[in-house]
Amino acid sequence: MDNDIQEVLFDQQQIQEAADRLGQTITKDYAGQKPLVLSVLKGAYLWTADVIRKIDLYVDLEFIKISSYHGGVSSSNEIALVTDVQSDVKGRDVLILEDIVDTGQSLQFLEDLLLSRGAHSVRVATLLDKKEGRKVDIKADYVGFDVRNEFVVGYGLDYKGLYRNLPYVGILKQSIYS
Ligand code: PRP
Ligand code: MN
Ligand code: MG
């Protein structure tokens, strides 16, 4: 797998530091609250495990599975809700955990869904923020790292379902997908 990577952007240690930094900020910002941490599958599974252990608060953990890329390199405009949450979000302070915000369409879809169900507040903590990729006007509240407009994989992020288990985030060689 390493041979398919053009450049390592963020290694395990850098990602741990980002999780630590965000976890501390989130702990302060949500002091006295019991947020509902909402992990967006599949991409956010590793990042969720890291960040949640750095949040020193009572939290609930929920998962939702949506799909926009359908395994490819570009976001489709069709977001599919694959597996829904299993608890009521009404009145809850929801903290979405994402691996990457790119076009922003997945995040927009989730925010709309949660607010329509009566969530009290919705914020997002993302490992990566690809601001150049935005198609909708939406901002991430907590960002691990900004990334350039390149196709990145690893640490949860996939190409055709693969590379999620790389212990770092790296740029996929163009020869792999073109
Ligand atoms: C990817 C990524 C984010 C979303 C970001 O998920 O994990 O959830 O797309 O892209 P956007 O800002 O352009 O909407 P994907 O649809 O690939 O599903 P996956 O997490 O199961 O890989
Ligand atoms: Mn995803
Ligand atoms: Mg994907």
PDB file of C-alpha atoms and ligand atoms in Angstrom:
ATOM      1  CA  MET A   1       0.000   0.000   0.000  1.00  0.00           C
ATOM      2  CA  ASP A   2       2.786   2.467   0.888  1.00  0.00           C
ATOM      3  CA  ASN A   3       3.970   2.269  -2.743  1.00  0.00           C
ATOM      4  CA  ASP A   4       0.694   3.816  -3.890  1.00  0.00           C
ATOM      5  CA  ILE A   5       1.320   6.948  -1.834  1.00  0.00           C
ATOM      6  CA  GLN A   6       3.015   9.962  -3.369  1.00  0.00           C
ATOM      7  CA  GLU A   7       3.578  11.852  -0.132  1.00  0.00           C
ATOM      8  CA  VAL A   8       2.727  11.364   3.542  1.00  0.00           C
ATOM      9  CA  LEU A   9       0.990  14.495   4.816  1.00  0.00           C
ATOM     10  CA  PHE A  10       0.150  13.692   8.435  1.00  0.00           C
ATOM     11  CA  ASP A  11       1.518  10.781  10.407  1.00  0.00           C
ATOM     12  CA  GLN A  12       0.086   9.003  13.440  1.00  0.00           C
ATOM     13  CA  GLN A  13       1.830  11.327  15.906  1.00  0.00           C
ATOM     14  CA  GLN A  14       0.641  14.516  14.215  1.00  0.00           C
ATOM     15  CA  ILE A  15      -2.901  13.138  14.131  1.00  0.00           C
ATOM     16  CA  GLN A  16      -2.709  12.275  17.848  1.00  0.00           C
ATOM     17  CA  GLU A  17      -1.591  15.830  18.590  1.00  0.00           C
ATOM     18  CA  ALA A  18      -4.516  17.212  16.575  1.00  0.00           C
ATOM     19  CA  ALA A  19      -6.958  14.930  18.431  1.00  0.00           C
ATOM     20  CA  ASP A  20      -5.502  16.115  21.721  1.00  0.00           C
ATOM     21  CA  ARG A  21      -5.738  19.791  20.765  1.00  0.00           C
ATOM     22  CA  LEU A  22      -9.327  19.506  19.522  1.00  0.00           C
ATOM     23  CA  GLY A  23     -10.350  17.335  22.459  1.00  0.00           C
ATOM     24  CA  GLN A  24      -9.182  19.983  24.914  1.00  0.00           C
ATOM     25  CA  THR A  25     -11.009  22.782  23.080  1.00  0.00           C
ATOM     26  CA  ILE A  26     -14.194  20.722  22.806  1.00  0.00           C
ATOM     27  CA  THR A  27     -14.009  19.859  26.516  1.00  0.00           C
ATOM     28  CA  LYS A  28     -13.910  23.582  27.352  1.00  0.00           C
ATOM     29  CA  ASP A  29     -16.552  24.629  24.821  1.00  0.00           C
ATOM     30  CA  TYR A  30     -19.055  21.991  25.962  1.00  0.00           C
ATOM     31  CA  ALA A  31     -18.383  22.342  29.708  1.00  0.00           C
ATOM     32  CA  GLY A  32     -21.525  21.486  31.671  1.00  0.00           C
ATOM     33  CA  GLN A  33     -23.173  19.861  28.630  1.00  0.00           C
ATOM     34  CA  LYS A  34     -23.529  16.246  27.566  1.00  0.00           C
ATOM     35  CA  PRO A  35     -22.929  16.316  23.819  1.00  0.00           C
ATOM     36  CA  LEU A  36     -24.030  13.617  21.421  1.00  0.00           C
ATOM     37  CA  VAL A  37     -20.943  12.663  19.439  1.00  0.00           C
ATOM     38  CA  LEU A  38     -22.027  11.600  15.969  1.00  0.00           C
ATOM     39  CA  SER A  39     -19.425   9.669  14.019  1.00  0.00           C
ATOM     40  CA  VAL A  40     -19.907   9.620  10.253  1.00  0.00           C
ATOM     41  CA  LEU A  41     -19.143   6.185   8.839  1.00  0.00           C
ATOM     42  CA  LYS A  42     -17.180   4.857   7.347  1.00  0.00           C
ATOM     43  CA  GLY A  43     -14.453   7.489   7.057  1.00  0.00           C
ATOM     44  CA  ALA A  44     -14.510   8.871  10.594  1.00  0.00           C
ATOM     45  CA  TYR A  45     -14.097   5.630  12.522  1.00  0.00           C
ATOM     46  CA  LEU A  46     -10.405   6.032  13.469  1.00  0.00           C
ATOM     47  CA  TRP A  47     -10.577   9.768  14.073  1.00  0.00           C
ATOM     48  CA  THR A  48     -13.606   9.179  16.298  1.00  0.00           C
ATOM     49  CA  ALA A  49     -11.684   6.698  18.428  1.00  0.00           C
ATOM     50  CA  ASP A  50      -8.876   9.215  18.873  1.00  0.00           C
ATOM     51  CA  VAL A  51     -10.904  12.362  19.549  1.00  0.00           C
ATOM     52  CA  ILE A  52     -13.501  10.836  21.860  1.00  0.00           C
ATOM     53  CA  ARG A  53     -10.790   9.669  24.256  1.00  0.00           C
ATOM     54  CA  LYS A  54      -9.568  13.267  24.524  1.00  0.00           C
ATOM     55  CA  ILE A  55     -12.965  14.686  25.472  1.00  0.00           C
ATOM     56  CA  ASP A  56     -13.247  14.846  29.251  1.00  0.00           C
ATOM     57  CA  LEU A  57     -17.041  15.036  29.499  1.00  0.00           C
ATOM     58  CA  TYR A  58     -20.011  12.692  29.658  1.00  0.00           C
ATOM     59  CA  VAL A  59     -20.897  12.041  26.015  1.00  0.00           C
ATOM     60  CA  ASP A  60     -23.230   9.809  24.081  1.00  0.00           C
ATOM     61  CA  LEU A  61     -21.846   8.141  20.981  1.00  0.00           C
ATOM     62  CA  GLU A  62     -23.890   7.517  17.866  1.00  0.00           C
ATOM     63  CA  PHE A  63     -23.015   6.469  14.327  1.00  0.00           C
ATOM     64  CA  ILE A  64     -24.561   7.410  11.036  1.00  0.00           C
ATOM     65  CA  LYS A  65     -23.552   6.021   7.676  1.00  0.00           C
ATOM     66  CA  ILE A  66     -23.864   8.201   4.610  1.00  0.00           C
ATOM     67  CA  SER A  67     -22.240   7.897   1.231  1.00  0.00           C
ATOM     68  CA  SER A  68     -21.427  10.552  -1.318  1.00  0.00           C
ATOM     69  CA  TYR A  69     -18.260   9.430  -3.086  1.00  0.00           C
ATOM     70  CA  HIS A  70     -19.447   5.883  -3.683  1.00  0.00           C
ATOM     71  CA  GLY A  71     -15.790   4.826  -3.553  1.00  0.00           C
ATOM     72  CA  GLY A  72     -14.503   7.172  -6.238  1.00  0.00           C
ATOM     73  CA  VAL A  73     -12.402  10.332  -6.298  1.00  0.00           C
ATOM     74  CA  SER A  74     -15.125  12.938  -6.630  1.00  0.00           C
ATOM     75  CA  SER A  75     -18.206  13.698  -4.607  1.00  0.00           C
ATOM     76  CA  SER A  76     -21.546  12.953  -6.194  1.00  0.00           C
ATOM     77  CA  ASN A  77     -24.400  15.337  -5.603  1.00  0.00           C
ATOM     78  CA  GLU A  78     -26.504  12.463  -4.361  1.00  0.00           C
ATOM     79  CA  ILE A  79     -25.995  11.769  -0.672  1.00  0.00           C
ATOM     80  CA  ALA A  80     -27.345   8.434   0.443  1.00  0.00           C
ATOM     81  CA  LEU A  81     -28.399   7.850   4.036  1.00  0.00           C
ATOM     82  CA  VAL A  82     -27.244   4.265   4.438  1.00  0.00           C
ATOM     83  CA  THR A  83     -27.675   3.652   8.176  1.00  0.00           C
ATOM     84  CA  ASP A  84     -29.473   6.078  10.442  1.00  0.00           C
ATOM     85  CA  VAL A  85     -28.780   6.981  14.094  1.00  0.00           C
ATOM     86  CA  GLN A  86     -30.514   4.941  16.759  1.00  0.00           C
ATOM     87  CA  SER A  87     -31.491   7.647  19.198  1.00  0.00           C
ATOM     88  CA  ASP A  88     -33.507  10.828  19.235  1.00  0.00           C
ATOM     89  CA  VAL A  89     -31.442  13.937  18.522  1.00  0.00           C
ATOM     90  CA  LYS A  90     -34.196  16.341  19.604  1.00  0.00           C
ATOM     91  CA  GLY A  91     -32.810  18.951  21.965  1.00  0.00           C
ATOM     92  CA  ARG A  92     -29.299  17.482  21.803  1.00  0.00           C
ATOM     93  CA  ASP A  93     -26.017  19.276  21.252  1.00  0.00           C
ATOM     94  CA  VAL A  94     -24.635  17.223  18.409  1.00  0.00           C
ATOM     95  CA  LEU A  95     -20.933  17.145  17.626  1.00  0.00           C
ATOM     96  CA  ILE A  96     -20.379  15.569  14.216  1.00  0.00           C
ATOM     97  CA  LEU A  97     -17.028  13.857  13.724  1.00  0.00           C
ATOM     98  CA  GLU A  98     -15.857  13.737  10.111  1.00  0.00           C
ATOM     99  CA  ASP A  99     -12.625  12.633   8.489  1.00  0.00           C
ATOM    100  CA  ILE A 100     -12.808  15.321   5.791  1.00  0.00           C
ATOM    101  CA  VAL A 101     -14.976  18.218   4.686  1.00  0.00           C
ATOM    102  CA  ASP A 102     -14.509  18.701   0.949  1.00  0.00           C
ATOM    103  CA  THR A 103     -17.446  19.998  -1.130  1.00  0.00           C
ATOM    104  CA  GLY A 104     -19.346  20.386   2.146  1.00  0.00           C
ATOM    105  CA  GLN A 105     -22.363  18.557   0.752  1.00  0.00           C
ATOM    106  CA  SER A 106     -22.209  15.668   3.225  1.00  0.00           C
ATOM    107  CA  LEU A 107     -21.954  18.076   6.137  1.00  0.00           C
ATOM    108  CA  GLN A 108     -24.769  20.220   4.782  1.00  0.00           C
ATOM    109  CA  PHE A 109     -26.941  17.124   4.413  1.00  0.00           C
ATOM    110  CA  LEU A 110     -26.240  16.104   8.013  1.00  0.00           C
ATOM    111  CA  GLU A 111     -26.767  19.569   9.477  1.00  0.00           C
ATOM    112  CA  ASP A 112     -30.098  19.911   7.676  1.00  0.00           C
ATOM    113  CA  LEU A 113     -31.173  16.448   8.804  1.00  0.00           C
ATOM    114  CA  LEU A 114     -30.228  17.013  12.460  1.00  0.00           C
ATOM    115  CA  LEU A 115     -31.743  20.490  12.679  1.00  0.00           C
ATOM    116  CA  SER A 116     -34.953  19.277  11.021  1.00  0.00           C
ATOM    117  CA  ARG A 117     -35.126  16.649  13.773  1.00  0.00           C
ATOM    118  CA  GLY A 118     -34.844  19.329  16.427  1.00  0.00           C
ATOM    119  CA  ALA A 119     -31.183  19.175  17.446  1.00  0.00           C
ATOM    120  CA  HIS A 120     -30.386  22.087  19.779  1.00  0.00           C
ATOM    121  CA  SER A 121     -26.967  22.713  18.223  1.00  0.00           C
ATOM    122  CA  VAL A 122     -24.829  21.120  15.531  1.00  0.00           C
ATOM    123  CA  ARG A 123     -21.068  21.520  15.204  1.00  0.00           C
ATOM    124  CA  VAL A 124     -18.427  19.527  13.393  1.00  0.00           C
ATOM    125  CA  ALA A 125     -14.915  18.434  14.281  1.00  0.00           C
ATOM    126  CA  THR A 126     -13.074  17.257  11.190  1.00  0.00           C
ATOM    127  CA  LEU A 127      -9.630  15.748  10.828  1.00  0.00           C
ATOM    128  CA  LEU A 128      -9.134  17.402   7.432  1.00  0.00           C
ATOM    129  CA  ASP A 129     -10.586  20.508   5.839  1.00  0.00           C
ATOM    130  CA  LYS A 130     -10.227  20.881   2.050  1.00  0.00           C
ATOM    131  CA  LYS A 131     -11.500  24.450   1.798  1.00  0.00           C
ATOM    132  CA  GLU A 132     -10.742  24.735  -1.933  1.00  0.00           C
ATOM    133  CA  GLY A 133     -13.197  21.921  -2.612  1.00  0.00           C
ATOM    134  CA  ARG A 134     -16.289  23.698  -1.270  1.00  0.00           C
ATOM    135  CA  LYS A 135     -19.421  23.768  -3.388  1.00  0.00           C
ATOM    136  CA  VAL A 136     -21.674  24.896  -0.554  1.00  0.00           C
ATOM    137  CA  ASP A 137     -21.050  27.703   1.907  1.00  0.00           C
ATOM    138  CA  ILE A 138     -20.325  25.811   5.113  1.00  0.00           C
ATOM    139  CA  LYS A 139     -17.551  25.999   7.698  1.00  0.00           C
ATOM    140  CA  ALA A 140     -16.098  23.392  10.018  1.00  0.00           C
ATOM    141  CA  ASP A 141     -16.025  24.413  13.690  1.00  0.00           C
ATOM    142  CA  TYR A 142     -12.982  22.357  14.720  1.00  0.00           C
ATOM    143  CA  VAL A 143     -10.286  21.458  12.198  1.00  0.00           C
ATOM    144  CA  GLY A 144      -7.314  19.141  12.609  1.00  0.00           C
ATOM    145  CA  PHE A 145      -5.503  20.131   9.434  1.00  0.00           C
ATOM    146  CA  ASP A 146      -6.152  22.056   6.247  1.00  0.00           C
ATOM    147  CA  VAL A 147      -5.373  20.103   3.086  1.00  0.00           C
ATOM    148  CA  ARG A 148      -4.653  21.169  -0.459  1.00  0.00           C
ATOM    149  CA  ASN A 149      -6.887  20.177  -3.324  1.00  0.00           C
ATOM    150  CA  GLU A 150      -5.376  16.715  -3.776  1.00  0.00           C
ATOM    151  CA  PHE A 151      -6.861  13.264  -3.366  1.00  0.00           C
ATOM    152  CA  VAL A 152      -5.898  11.987   0.050  1.00  0.00           C
ATOM    153  CA  VAL A 153      -6.358   8.548   1.564  1.00  0.00           C
ATOM    154  CA  GLY A 154      -5.545   6.752   4.790  1.00  0.00           C
ATOM    155  CA  TYR A 155      -6.593   6.973   8.413  1.00  0.00           C
ATOM    156  CA  GLY A 156     -10.191   6.198   7.452  1.00  0.00           C
ATOM    157  CA  LEU A 157     -10.220   7.855   4.030  1.00  0.00           C
ATOM    158  CA  ASP A 158     -10.639   5.496   1.093  1.00  0.00           C
ATOM    159  CA  TYR A 159     -10.300   5.088  -2.625  1.00  0.00           C
ATOM    160  CA  LYS A 160     -12.695   2.367  -3.816  1.00  0.00           C
ATOM    161  CA  GLY A 161     -12.989   1.178  -0.237  1.00  0.00           C
ATOM    162  CA  LEU A 162      -9.245   0.659   0.179  1.00  0.00           C
ATOM    163  CA  TYR A 163      -6.487   2.446   2.148  1.00  0.00           C
ATOM    164  CA  ARG A 164      -8.677   3.167   5.182  1.00  0.00           C
ATOM    165  CA  ASN A 165      -6.237   1.205   7.329  1.00  0.00           C
ATOM    166  CA  LEU A 166      -3.119   3.233   6.483  1.00  0.00           C
ATOM    167  CA  PRO A 167      -1.832   4.689   9.779  1.00  0.00           C
ATOM    168  CA  TYR A 168      -1.288   8.112   8.164  1.00  0.00           C
ATOM    169  CA  VAL A 169      -2.928  10.493   5.689  1.00  0.00           C
ATOM    170  CA  GLY A 170      -1.204  10.692   2.336  1.00  0.00           C
ATOM    171  CA  ILE A 171      -1.676  11.819  -1.246  1.00  0.00           C
ATOM    172  CA  LEU A 172      -2.655   8.944  -3.545  1.00  0.00           C
ATOM    173  CA  LYS A 173      -0.511   8.654  -6.669  1.00  0.00           C
ATOM    174  CA  GLN A 174      -2.472   9.852  -9.670  1.00  0.00           C
ATOM    175  CA  SER A 175      -1.508   6.719 -11.630  1.00  0.00           C
ATOM    176  CA  ILE A 176      -3.691   4.681  -9.260  1.00  0.00           C
ATOM    177  CA  TYR A 177      -6.937   6.406 -10.194  1.00  0.00           C
ATOM    178  CA  SER A 178      -6.391   7.804 -13.696  1.00  0.00           C
TER     179      SER A 178
HETATM  180  C1  PRP B   1     -16.357  11.130   2.275  1.00  0.00           C
HETATM  181  C2  PRP B   1     -15.748  11.661   3.556  1.00  0.00           C
HETATM  182  C3  PRP B   1     -16.788  12.632   4.061  1.00  0.00           C
HETATM  183  C4  PRP B   1     -17.360  13.201   2.792  1.00  0.00           C
HETATM  184  C5  PRP B   1     -16.760  14.535   2.486  1.00  0.00           C
HETATM  185  O1  PRP B   1     -17.270  10.096   2.590  1.00  0.00           O
HETATM  186  O2  PRP B   1     -15.545  10.603   4.473  1.00  0.00           O
HETATM  187  O3  PRP B   1     -17.786  11.959   4.779  1.00  0.00           O
HETATM  188  O4  PRP B   1     -17.059  12.252   1.749  1.00  0.00           O
HETATM  189  O5  PRP B   1     -17.058  14.962   1.186  1.00  0.00           O
HETATM  190  P1  PRP B   1     -17.969  16.197   0.817  1.00  0.00           P
HETATM  191  O6  PRP B   1     -17.600  17.348   1.720  1.00  0.00           O
HETATM  192  O7  PRP B   1     -17.608  16.475  -0.612  1.00  0.00           O
HETATM  193  O8  PRP B   1     -19.396  15.789   0.962  1.00  0.00           O
HETATM  194  P2  PRP B   1     -17.722   9.025   1.494  1.00  0.00           P
HETATM  195  O9  PRP B   1     -18.947   9.487   0.818  1.00  0.00           O
HETATM  196  O10 PRP B   1     -16.559   8.682   0.639  1.00  0.00           O
HETATM  197  O11 PRP B   1     -18.137   7.771   2.373  1.00  0.00           O
HETATM  198  P3  PRP B   1     -17.165   6.950   3.357  1.00  0.00           P
HETATM  199  O12 PRP B   1     -16.933   7.806   4.563  1.00  0.00           O
HETATM  200  O13 PRP B   1     -17.928   5.717   3.686  1.00  0.00           O
HETATM  201  O14 PRP B   1     -15.899   6.686   2.598  1.00  0.00           O
HETATM  202 MN    MN B   2     -17.464   9.831   4.896  1.00  0.00          MN
HETATM  203 MG    MG B   3     -15.188   7.463   0.854  1.00  0.00          MG
END
